[in-house]
Short mmCIF file of C-alpha atoms in Angstrom, two decimals:
data_model
loop_
_atom_site.label_atom_id
_atom_site.label_comp_id
_atom_site.label_asym_id
_atom_site.label_seq_id
_atom_site.Cartn_x
_atom_site.Cartn_y
_atom_site.Cartn_z
CA MET U 1 33.98 -34.43 -15.48
CA ALA U 2 34.33 -32.41 -12.82
CA ALA U 3 36.61 -29.81 -14.39
CA ILE U 4 33.83 -29.46 -17.00
CA ARG U 5 30.98 -28.90 -14.58
CA LYS U 6 33.63 -26.06 -13.10
CA VAL U 7 33.53 -24.30 -16.43
CA HIS U 8 30.32 -24.72 -17.73
CA ARG U 9 29.33 -23.19 -13.99
CA ARG U 10 32.05 -20.33 -14.77
CA GLY U 11 30.40 -19.69 -18.16
CA ARG U 12 26.88 -19.44 -16.76
CA PHE U 13 28.20 -17.16 -13.66
CA LYS U 14 29.84 -14.80 -16.52
CA CYS U 15 26.87 -14.87 -18.50
CA ASN U 16 24.75 -13.84 -15.59
CA GLN U 17 27.04 -11.27 -14.96
CA LEU U 18 26.58 -9.56 -18.46
CA ARG U 19 22.98 -9.79 -18.19
CA ARG U 20 23.24 -8.13 -14.99
CA ILE U 21 25.18 -5.06 -16.43
CA ALA U 22 23.13 -5.18 -19.53
CA GLU U 23 19.96 -5.03 -17.17
CA LEU U 24 21.94 -2.09 -14.54
CA MET U 25 22.68 -0.01 -17.64
CA ASP U 26 18.86 -0.58 -18.75
CA VAL U 27 17.74 1.11 -15.51
CA ARG U 28 20.10 3.73 -15.61
CA SER U 29 19.02 5.08 -18.95
CA ILE U 30 15.27 4.29 -18.19
CA GLU U 31 15.31 5.57 -14.58
CA PRO U 32 15.67 9.18 -14.75
CA GLU U 33 13.16 9.21 -17.77
CA LEU U 34 10.56 7.62 -15.79
CA ARG U 35 11.22 9.44 -12.44
CA SER U 36 10.83 13.09 -14.24
CA LEU U 37 7.57 11.61 -15.87
CA MET U 38 6.57 10.88 -12.44
CA VAL U 39 7.00 14.27 -11.02
CA ALA U 40 5.58 16.43 -13.94
CA GLY U 41 2.27 13.63 -13.43
CA LEU U 42 2.45 14.43 -9.66
CA GLU U 43 2.18 18.02 -10.80
CA GLY U 44 -0.81 17.34 -12.72
CA ASP U 45 0.88 16.99 -16.30
CA ALA U 46 -1.35 14.37 -18.17
CA ALA U 47 0.57 13.90 -20.93
CA ALA U 48 3.66 12.74 -18.93
CA HIS U 49 1.57 10.77 -16.38
CA LYS U 50 0.01 8.69 -19.60
CA MET U 51 3.26 7.92 -20.81
CA LEU U 52 4.87 6.85 -17.86
CA LEU U 53 2.10 4.70 -17.44
CA GLU U 54 2.37 3.54 -21.26
CA LYS U 55 5.98 2.76 -20.54
CA LEU U 56 5.25 1.02 -16.81
CA SER U 57 2.80 -1.32 -18.79
CA VAL U 58 5.48 -2.51 -21.20
CA GLN U 59 7.89 -3.06 -18.13
CA LEU U 60 5.24 -4.89 -16.11
CA ARG U 61 3.75 -7.05 -18.49
CA GLY U 62 7.04 -8.60 -19.21
CA TYR U 63 7.84 -8.87 -15.77
CA PHE U 64 4.78 -10.56 -14.48
CA LYS U 65 4.57 -12.96 -17.55
CA ALA U 66 8.05 -13.85 -16.29
CA GLN U 67 6.87 -14.41 -12.76
CA LEU U 68 3.65 -16.07 -13.44
CA GLY U 69 6.04 -18.63 -15.73
CA ARG U 70 8.11 -19.40 -12.91
CA TYR U 71 5.07 -20.37 -10.92
CA GLY U 72 3.69 -22.02 -13.10
CA ARG U 73 0.53 -20.17 -14.27
CA ASP U 74 -0.81 -18.95 -16.98
CA PRO U 75 0.99 -15.91 -18.60
CA VAL U 76 -2.62 -14.86 -19.91
CA GLU U 77 -3.19 -13.67 -16.33
CA ALA U 78 -0.37 -10.87 -16.57
CA GLU U 79 -2.54 -8.54 -18.15
CA ASP U 80 -4.93 -8.66 -15.34
CA LEU U 81 -1.90 -7.93 -12.87
CA VAL U 82 -0.63 -5.09 -14.92
CA GLN U 83 -3.91 -3.21 -14.99
CA GLU U 84 -3.85 -3.99 -11.05
CA VAL U 85 -0.60 -2.24 -10.56
CA LEU U 86 -0.75 0.41 -12.93
CA ILE U 87 -4.30 1.41 -10.93
CA ALA U 88 -2.43 0.97 -7.88
CA VAL U 89 0.76 3.22 -9.24
CA HIS U 90 -2.29 6.01 -9.73
CA THR U 91 -4.04 5.94 -7.09
CA ARG U 92 -1.27 5.60 -4.64
CA ARG U 93 1.10 8.34 -6.37
CA HIS U 94 0.99 10.22 -3.35
CA THR U 95 2.98 7.52 -1.40
CA TYR U 96 6.46 7.96 -3.73
CA ASP U 97 8.65 10.32 -2.33
CA ARG U 98 9.86 12.64 -4.91
CA SER U 99 13.58 12.27 -3.18
CA GLN U 100 13.98 8.78 -4.04
CA LEU U 101 14.23 6.38 -6.86
CA LEU U 102 11.08 5.48 -8.64
CA THR U 103 11.87 2.33 -10.07
CA PRO U 104 12.51 0.55 -6.77
CA TRP U 105 8.83 2.09 -5.82
CA VAL U 106 6.96 0.53 -8.73
CA TYR U 107 8.71 -2.57 -8.18
CA ALA U 108 7.67 -2.85 -4.67
CA ILE U 109 4.19 -2.27 -5.99
CA ALA U 110 4.22 -4.72 -8.05
CA ARG U 111 5.61 -7.19 -5.73
CA TYR U 112 3.24 -7.06 -3.23
CA LYS U 113 0.56 -7.03 -5.66
CA PHE U 114 1.99 -10.24 -7.15
CA SER U 115 2.56 -11.71 -3.50
CA ASP U 116 -1.25 -10.95 -3.06
CA TYR U 117 -2.50 -12.41 -5.76
CA LEU U 118 -0.48 -15.27 -5.10
CA ARG U 119 -2.18 -15.88 -1.54
CA ARG U 120 -5.62 -15.22 -3.42
CA SER U 121 -4.95 -17.89 -5.66
CA LYS U 122 -3.84 -20.37 -2.95
CA ILE U 123 -0.80 -21.23 -4.41
CA SER U 124 1.56 -23.09 -1.76
CA ARG U 125 4.17 -20.72 -2.25
CA THR U 126 4.35 -18.00 0.94
CA ASP U 127 6.70 -15.29 -0.61
CA VAL U 128 7.60 -14.20 -3.59
CA PRO U 129 11.63 -14.12 -3.96
CA ILE U 130 13.12 -10.62 -3.33
CA GLU U 131 14.95 -9.71 -6.57
CA ASP U 132 16.72 -6.08 -7.17
CA ALA U 133 14.81 -3.83 -7.99
CA GLU U 134 16.42 -3.74 -11.30
CA ALA U 135 14.86 -7.27 -12.46
CA LEU U 136 11.61 -4.57 -13.01
CA THR U 137 13.40 -2.82 -15.97
CA ALA U 138 14.81 -5.75 -17.31
CA TYR U 139 11.53 -6.78 -19.08
CA ASN U 140 9.86 -5.20 -22.03
CA ASP U 141 6.88 -6.57 -23.36
CA SER U 142 4.49 -4.30 -25.58
CA ALA U 143 1.99 -7.32 -26.55
CA GLN U 144 -1.23 -6.50 -25.12
CA VAL U 145 -4.50 -8.46 -24.54
CA GLU U 146 -7.50 -8.03 -23.02
CA SER U 147 -7.86 -8.40 -19.31
CA ASN U 148 -11.02 -10.25 -17.13
CA LEU U 149 -12.27 -6.65 -16.58
CA ASP U 150 -15.21 -5.80 -18.28
CA LEU U 151 -15.89 -2.02 -18.19
CA ASP U 152 -19.53 -1.93 -18.63
CA LYS U 153 -20.14 -4.77 -16.26
CA LEU U 154 -17.86 -2.74 -13.37
CA LEU U 155 -19.62 0.37 -14.16
CA ALA U 156 -22.74 -1.25 -13.64
CA GLY U 157 -21.92 -2.36 -10.04
CA ILE U 158 -21.04 0.59 -8.55
CA SER U 159 -23.02 3.09 -6.83
CA PRO U 160 -24.79 5.47 -9.35
CA LYS U 161 -22.97 8.57 -7.87
CA THR U 162 -19.30 7.00 -8.39
CA ARG U 163 -20.32 5.61 -11.84
CA GLN U 164 -21.62 9.27 -13.02
CA ALA U 165 -18.13 10.62 -11.58
CA ILE U 166 -16.17 8.30 -13.60
CA GLN U 167 -18.35 8.72 -16.44
CA TYR U 168 -17.62 12.40 -16.38
CA VAL U 169 -14.59 12.97 -15.38
CA LYS U 170 -12.44 9.78 -16.57
CA LEU U 171 -14.46 8.45 -19.65
CA GLU U 172 -15.57 12.07 -20.99
CA GLY U 173 -12.90 14.02 -19.71
CA LEU U 174 -15.05 16.59 -17.96
CA SER U 175 -13.19 18.74 -15.68
CA VAL U 176 -13.81 18.09 -11.98
CA SER U 177 -15.65 21.45 -11.62
CA GLU U 178 -18.19 20.47 -15.02
CA ALA U 179 -18.37 17.79 -13.67
CA ALA U 180 -19.39 18.82 -10.32
CA ALA U 181 -21.71 21.64 -12.18
CA ARG U 182 -23.41 19.05 -14.04
CA SER U 183 -24.16 16.50 -11.59
CA GLY U 184 -25.04 18.54 -9.00
CA MET U 185 -22.07 17.49 -6.36
CA SER U 186 -19.31 19.13 -4.27
CA GLU U 187 -15.92 19.36 -6.33
CA SER U 188 -14.73 17.58 -3.41
CA ALA U 189 -17.35 14.88 -3.71
CA VAL U 190 -16.79 14.10 -7.63
CA LYS U 191 -13.15 13.88 -6.59
CA VAL U 192 -13.60 11.51 -3.73
CA ALA U 193 -15.95 9.56 -6.00
CA VAL U 194 -13.43 9.07 -8.95
CA HIS U 195 -10.82 8.01 -6.43
CA ARG U 196 -13.18 5.42 -4.73
CA GLY U 197 -14.10 3.96 -8.51
CA LEU U 198 -10.44 3.56 -9.44
CA LYS U 199 -9.99 1.85 -6.35
CA ALA U 200 -12.90 -0.69 -6.79
CA LEU U 201 -11.73 -1.31 -10.57
CA ALA U 202 -8.76 -2.39 -9.07
CA THR U 203 -9.98 -4.59 -6.80
CA MET U 204 -12.36 -6.05 -9.46
CA ILE U 205 -9.70 -6.57 -12.35
CA THR U 206 -8.25 -9.51 -10.74
CA LYS U 207 -11.05 -10.77 -8.72
CA LYS U 208 -12.53 -13.42 -11.26
CA GLU U 209 -15.93 -13.16 -10.29
CA PRO U 210 -17.05 -9.53 -9.90
CA ARG U 211 -19.32 -9.08 -6.79
CA MET S 1 -10.69 -3.90 -21.25
CA ARG S 2 -7.47 -3.31 -23.08
CA THR S 3 -4.83 -1.56 -21.10
CA ASP S 4 -4.44 1.24 -23.32
CA LYS S 5 -7.71 2.18 -22.72
CA LEU S 6 -7.53 2.01 -18.88
CA ILE S 7 -4.33 4.35 -19.13
CA ASP S 8 -6.74 6.51 -21.09
CA ILE S 9 -9.23 6.69 -17.99
CA LEU S 10 -6.26 6.97 -15.33
CA SER S 11 -4.46 9.85 -17.08
CA THR S 12 -7.43 11.99 -18.36
CA ASN S 13 -7.86 14.89 -15.61
CA VAL S 14 -5.07 14.29 -13.82
CA GLU S 15 -4.82 15.94 -10.39
CA PRO S 16 -1.77 17.66 -8.69
CA VAL S 17 -0.45 15.86 -5.35
CA LYS S 18 0.51 17.81 -2.60
CA PRO S 19 3.59 16.41 -0.84
CA GLY S 20 3.63 15.79 2.72
CA LEU S 21 -0.02 14.45 2.92
CA LEU S 22 0.78 11.12 4.58
CA GLU S 23 2.98 12.61 7.19
CA LYS S 24 0.28 14.81 7.98
CA THR S 25 -2.23 12.30 8.43
CA LEU S 26 -0.06 10.03 10.26
CA ALA S 27 0.62 13.06 12.78
CA TRP S 28 -2.99 13.94 13.01
CA ALA S 29 -3.77 10.20 14.23
CA VAL S 30 -1.27 10.29 16.72
CA VAL S 31 -2.54 13.68 18.03
CA VAL S 32 -6.26 13.03 17.90
CA GLY S 33 -5.53 9.61 19.38
CA GLY S 34 -3.59 10.66 22.18
CA THR S 35 -5.74 13.54 23.08
CA THR S 36 -8.55 10.91 23.16
CA ALA S 37 -6.85 8.66 25.44
CA PHE S 38 -6.03 11.70 27.82
CA CYS S 39 -9.48 12.37 27.85
CA LEU S 40 -10.61 8.79 28.76
CA MET S 41 -7.94 8.59 31.35
CA LEU S 42 -9.50 11.95 33.09
CA ALA S 43 -12.93 10.66 32.59
CA THR S 44 -12.02 6.99 34.30
CA VAL S 45 -9.29 6.61 36.58
CA GLY S 46 -8.40 10.45 36.91
CA ALA S 47 -4.70 12.12 36.96
CA ARG S 48 -2.68 11.52 39.82
CA ARG S 49 -2.67 14.90 42.46
CA GLU S 50 1.05 15.09 43.51
CA ILE S 51 2.68 14.41 39.94
CA LEU S 52 4.39 17.81 40.81
CA ASN S 53 5.75 17.19 43.68
CA GLY S 54 9.61 17.21 43.72
CA SER S 55 10.46 13.52 44.59
CA GLU S 56 7.74 11.91 42.15
CA LEU S 57 8.27 13.84 39.55
CA GLY S 58 11.72 12.43 38.45
CA PHE S 59 9.80 8.95 37.94
CA PHE S 60 6.72 10.60 36.14
CA ALA S 61 9.47 12.35 33.67
CA LEU S 62 11.20 8.99 32.99
CA LYS S 63 7.77 7.18 32.34
CA ILE S 64 6.91 9.85 30.09
CA GLY S 65 10.21 10.14 28.50
CA TRP S 66 10.48 6.42 27.52
CA THR S 67 7.12 6.26 26.23
CA LEU S 68 7.24 9.81 24.33
CA SER S 69 10.47 8.30 22.63
CA LEU S 70 8.66 5.32 21.45
CA ILE S 71 6.19 6.96 20.11
CA LEU S 72 8.22 9.63 18.25
CA ILE S 73 10.53 6.69 16.63
CA GLY S 74 7.30 4.61 16.23
CA TYR S 75 5.80 7.75 14.32
CA LEU S 76 9.37 8.07 12.08
CA LEU S 77 9.13 4.45 11.44
CA LEU S 78 5.41 4.61 10.25
CA THR S 79 6.44 7.27 7.83
CA LYS S 80 8.73 5.20 6.24
CA LEU S 81 6.45 1.85 6.32
CA ILE S 82 3.65 3.62 4.64
CA ARG S 83 5.50 3.78 1.41
CA PRO S 84 6.16 0.82 -0.59
CA VAL S 85 9.72 0.75 -0.45
CA GLN S 86 10.49 -0.62 2.81
CA THR S 87 13.40 0.56 4.94
CA GLY S 88 13.61 1.67 8.81
CA ARG S 89 15.69 -1.34 9.89
CA LYS S 90 17.80 0.79 12.20
CA LEU S 91 14.41 2.39 13.88
CA VAL S 92 13.52 -1.07 14.53
CA ALA S 93 16.77 -1.95 16.31
CA VAL S 94 16.59 1.66 18.21
CA ILE S 95 13.30 0.43 19.56
CA SER S 96 14.44 -3.20 20.19
CA PHE S 97 17.41 -1.57 22.35
CA SER S 98 15.36 0.87 24.52
CA PHE S 99 12.95 -2.21 25.62
CA LEU S 100 16.24 -4.20 26.42
CA ALA S 101 17.57 -1.09 28.61
CA VAL S 102 14.25 -0.68 30.20
CA ALA S 103 14.05 -4.67 30.98
CA VAL S 104 17.67 -4.37 32.26
CA ALA S 105 17.56 -1.55 34.56
CA GLY S 106 14.18 -2.99 35.80
CA ALA S 107 16.09 -6.63 36.63
CA VAL S 108 18.97 -4.67 37.82
CA ALA S 109 16.53 -2.75 40.66
CA LEU S 110 15.25 -6.06 41.16
CA ILE S 111 18.29 -7.64 42.17
CA GLY S 112 19.10 -4.78 44.76
CA SER S 113 15.68 -4.78 46.60
CA ALA S 114 14.29 -6.44 49.53
CA ASP S 115 10.59 -5.98 49.07
CA ARG S 116 10.15 -7.57 45.48
CA ARG S 117 6.48 -8.20 45.96
CA ILE S 118 5.83 -4.24 45.93
CA ILE S 119 8.14 -3.13 43.20
CA ILE S 120 6.67 -5.86 40.63
CA LEU S 121 3.01 -5.57 41.06
CA GLY S 122 2.99 -2.19 42.65
CA THR S 123 -0.26 -1.00 44.09
CA GLN S 124 -2.30 -1.01 40.98
CA TRP S 125 -1.19 -3.63 38.18
CA VAL S 126 -4.65 -4.55 37.78
CA THR S 127 -5.54 -0.96 36.62
CA CYS S 128 -2.60 -0.88 34.81
CA ALA S 129 -3.14 -3.98 32.67
CA LEU S 130 -6.92 -2.89 31.90
CA CYS S 131 -6.17 0.97 31.31
CA ILE S 132 -2.97 0.76 28.90
CA PRO S 133 -4.89 -1.48 26.30
CA LEU S 134 -7.72 0.45 26.81
CA PHE S 135 -6.23 3.87 26.13
CA ALA S 136 -4.40 2.50 23.32
CA THR S 137 -7.72 1.31 21.32
CA VAL S 138 -8.64 4.87 19.91
CA PRO S 139 -4.74 5.67 18.51
CA PHE S 140 -4.67 2.34 17.18
CA ILE S 141 -7.97 2.54 15.18
CA LEU S 142 -6.63 6.05 13.85
CA LEU S 143 -3.65 4.70 12.89
CA ILE S 144 -4.52 1.81 11.05
CA TRP S 145 -7.08 4.71 9.26
CA ALA S 146 -4.23 7.01 8.47
CA LEU S 147 -1.80 3.84 7.36
CA ARG S 148 -4.62 2.54 5.12
CA LYS S 149 -4.46 5.75 3.05
CA GLY S 150 -0.84 4.89 2.20
CA ALA S 151 0.45 1.71 0.50
CA PRO S 152 2.61 -0.29 3.15
CA THR S 153 3.85 -3.46 1.56
CA ASN S 154 5.07 -5.18 4.62
CA LEU S 155 1.94 -5.27 6.95
CA LYS S 156 2.81 -7.52 9.80
CA ARG S 157 5.78 -4.93 10.55
CA THR S 158 3.65 -1.69 9.98
CA GLY S 159 0.88 -3.40 12.23
CA ALA S 160 3.17 -3.74 15.01
CA ILE S 161 4.59 -0.76 14.61
CA ALA S 162 1.11 0.53 14.80
CA GLY S 163 0.48 -1.32 17.52
CA LEU S 164 3.25 -0.10 19.78
CA VAL S 165 3.12 3.89 18.86
CA ALA S 166 -0.78 2.86 20.07
CA GLY S 167 0.35 0.99 23.30
CA ALA S 168 3.21 4.07 23.80
CA LEU S 169 0.25 6.42 23.50
CA GLY S 170 -1.87 4.42 26.28
CA ALA S 171 1.09 3.86 28.56
CA MET S 172 2.12 7.40 28.09
CA THR S 173 -1.54 8.59 29.08
CA TYR S 174 -1.95 6.31 32.14
CA ALA S 175 1.59 7.62 33.51
CA PHE S 176 -0.36 10.60 34.44
CA HIS S 177 -2.44 8.39 36.90
CA CYS S 178 -0.04 5.51 37.66
CA PRO S 179 0.92 5.86 41.33
CA ASP S 180 3.67 2.84 41.04
CA ASP S 181 7.21 4.35 41.00
CA PHE S 182 9.48 1.30 40.38
CA LEU S 183 11.46 0.41 37.52
CA PRO S 184 10.79 -3.12 37.49
CA PHE S 185 6.91 -2.17 37.50
CA LEU S 186 7.69 0.07 34.41
CA ALA S 187 9.73 -2.88 32.75
CA ILE S 188 7.15 -5.43 33.44
CA TRP S 189 3.87 -3.76 32.84
CA TYR S 190 4.23 -1.10 30.93
CA GLY S 191 7.27 -2.40 28.31
CA GLY S 192 5.01 -5.87 28.69
CA LEU S 193 1.74 -4.10 27.56
CA ILE S 194 3.27 -2.17 24.93
CA ALA S 195 4.54 -5.09 23.55
CA LEU S 196 1.50 -7.02 23.84
CA CYS S 197 -0.24 -4.17 21.45
CA ALA S 198 2.84 -4.49 19.08
CA PHE S 199 2.12 -8.06 19.05
CA ILE S 200 -1.86 -7.48 18.43
CA GLY S 201 -1.04 -5.09 15.87
CA ALA S 202 1.50 -7.72 13.81
CA LYS S 203 -1.16 -10.41 14.37
CA PHE S 204 -4.11 -8.02 12.38
CA GLY S 205 -1.91 -6.00 10.27
CA PRO S 206 -2.16 -8.34 7.37
CA ARG S 207 -5.89 -8.21 7.63
CA LEU S 208 -6.57 -4.73 8.43
CA LEU S 209 -3.68 -2.91 6.14
CA ARG S 210 -4.32 -4.97 2.99
CA TRP S 211 -4.88 -3.13 -0.26
#
């Protein structure tokens, strides 16, 4: 019996090891691409930024579904977390150090947001287990569902100035100077309003009742 | 809202991001906080006149040197902690070691001395205990404000280091007034009060720095 268990354990070990190798290979293939997209996005390349967010959303969705399952939560909530992290990746992208790897940076944000989510939803777990950053890129899930965020409701809940800035710059795609000219705000005020609006978006996504 | 829609919003009009913004903000908080504390010191207790006399100069330089080194190491640590990927364990060890060194030096001086009361309490321990936390207040607020512009994920440690840097700024400022030139006094009051500020920072960090 003990011998069988031993063999079994060894078999599982080998299986884990193989999976880890596969994960590592996956990371190696995906990290340089994600990083170059991120760096291009930081220089103002919108198409690269969009592609980065799309690729990350697929990874994050799989990651959060697995995590939620592990904590016995409904995987439907994964979409909220995906969106919250995407907004954080966008609004906090100045905290990415270009000389470092990108995947651990995204993973740290995802892990932070997940433990914050657990705390908010009062789960009796104090901390999220630390895995390797590679864990993030091991997941793939492109099946989207709707998140709890209702954009119209959100826009109704923020200040008129912020709403106008988001409307012009983010929904209608006007440039910042065009939006500034049309709304009579200064360019820097438009930028600040957009930034603030996106952060408000992030806080409202995962909170069930909008304020 | 579907994640596609969110990604469209986020990647419309992507602004380029300049590197080095976080470091600048933190440095600004330290410099302005320190200057404010210095003015507060001049306005309340005032600077000691005989600082530049030969015999006092050495001990004054020791107080400034120690607190300044804490500020610099703490600043370096904060530039790491303000980003999601956590590092900086070595610097925490350096800080702990410097506290230990001062404590040991204080203890040795205490053993070798006959008149213990004066070298522990000095002449103005009450002023010292009130002034260091008071002078640390503005730097602490500015540091928290600066850190909130980033994305710290270890909030307790980040808060603690913010408290430490603020406490060290308060202590450095107080050193311009402090007439008590004894090693045990430095270890107990300066060391203890800076550690208290760090403790307060750790206590409130998770609440103040959440994002």
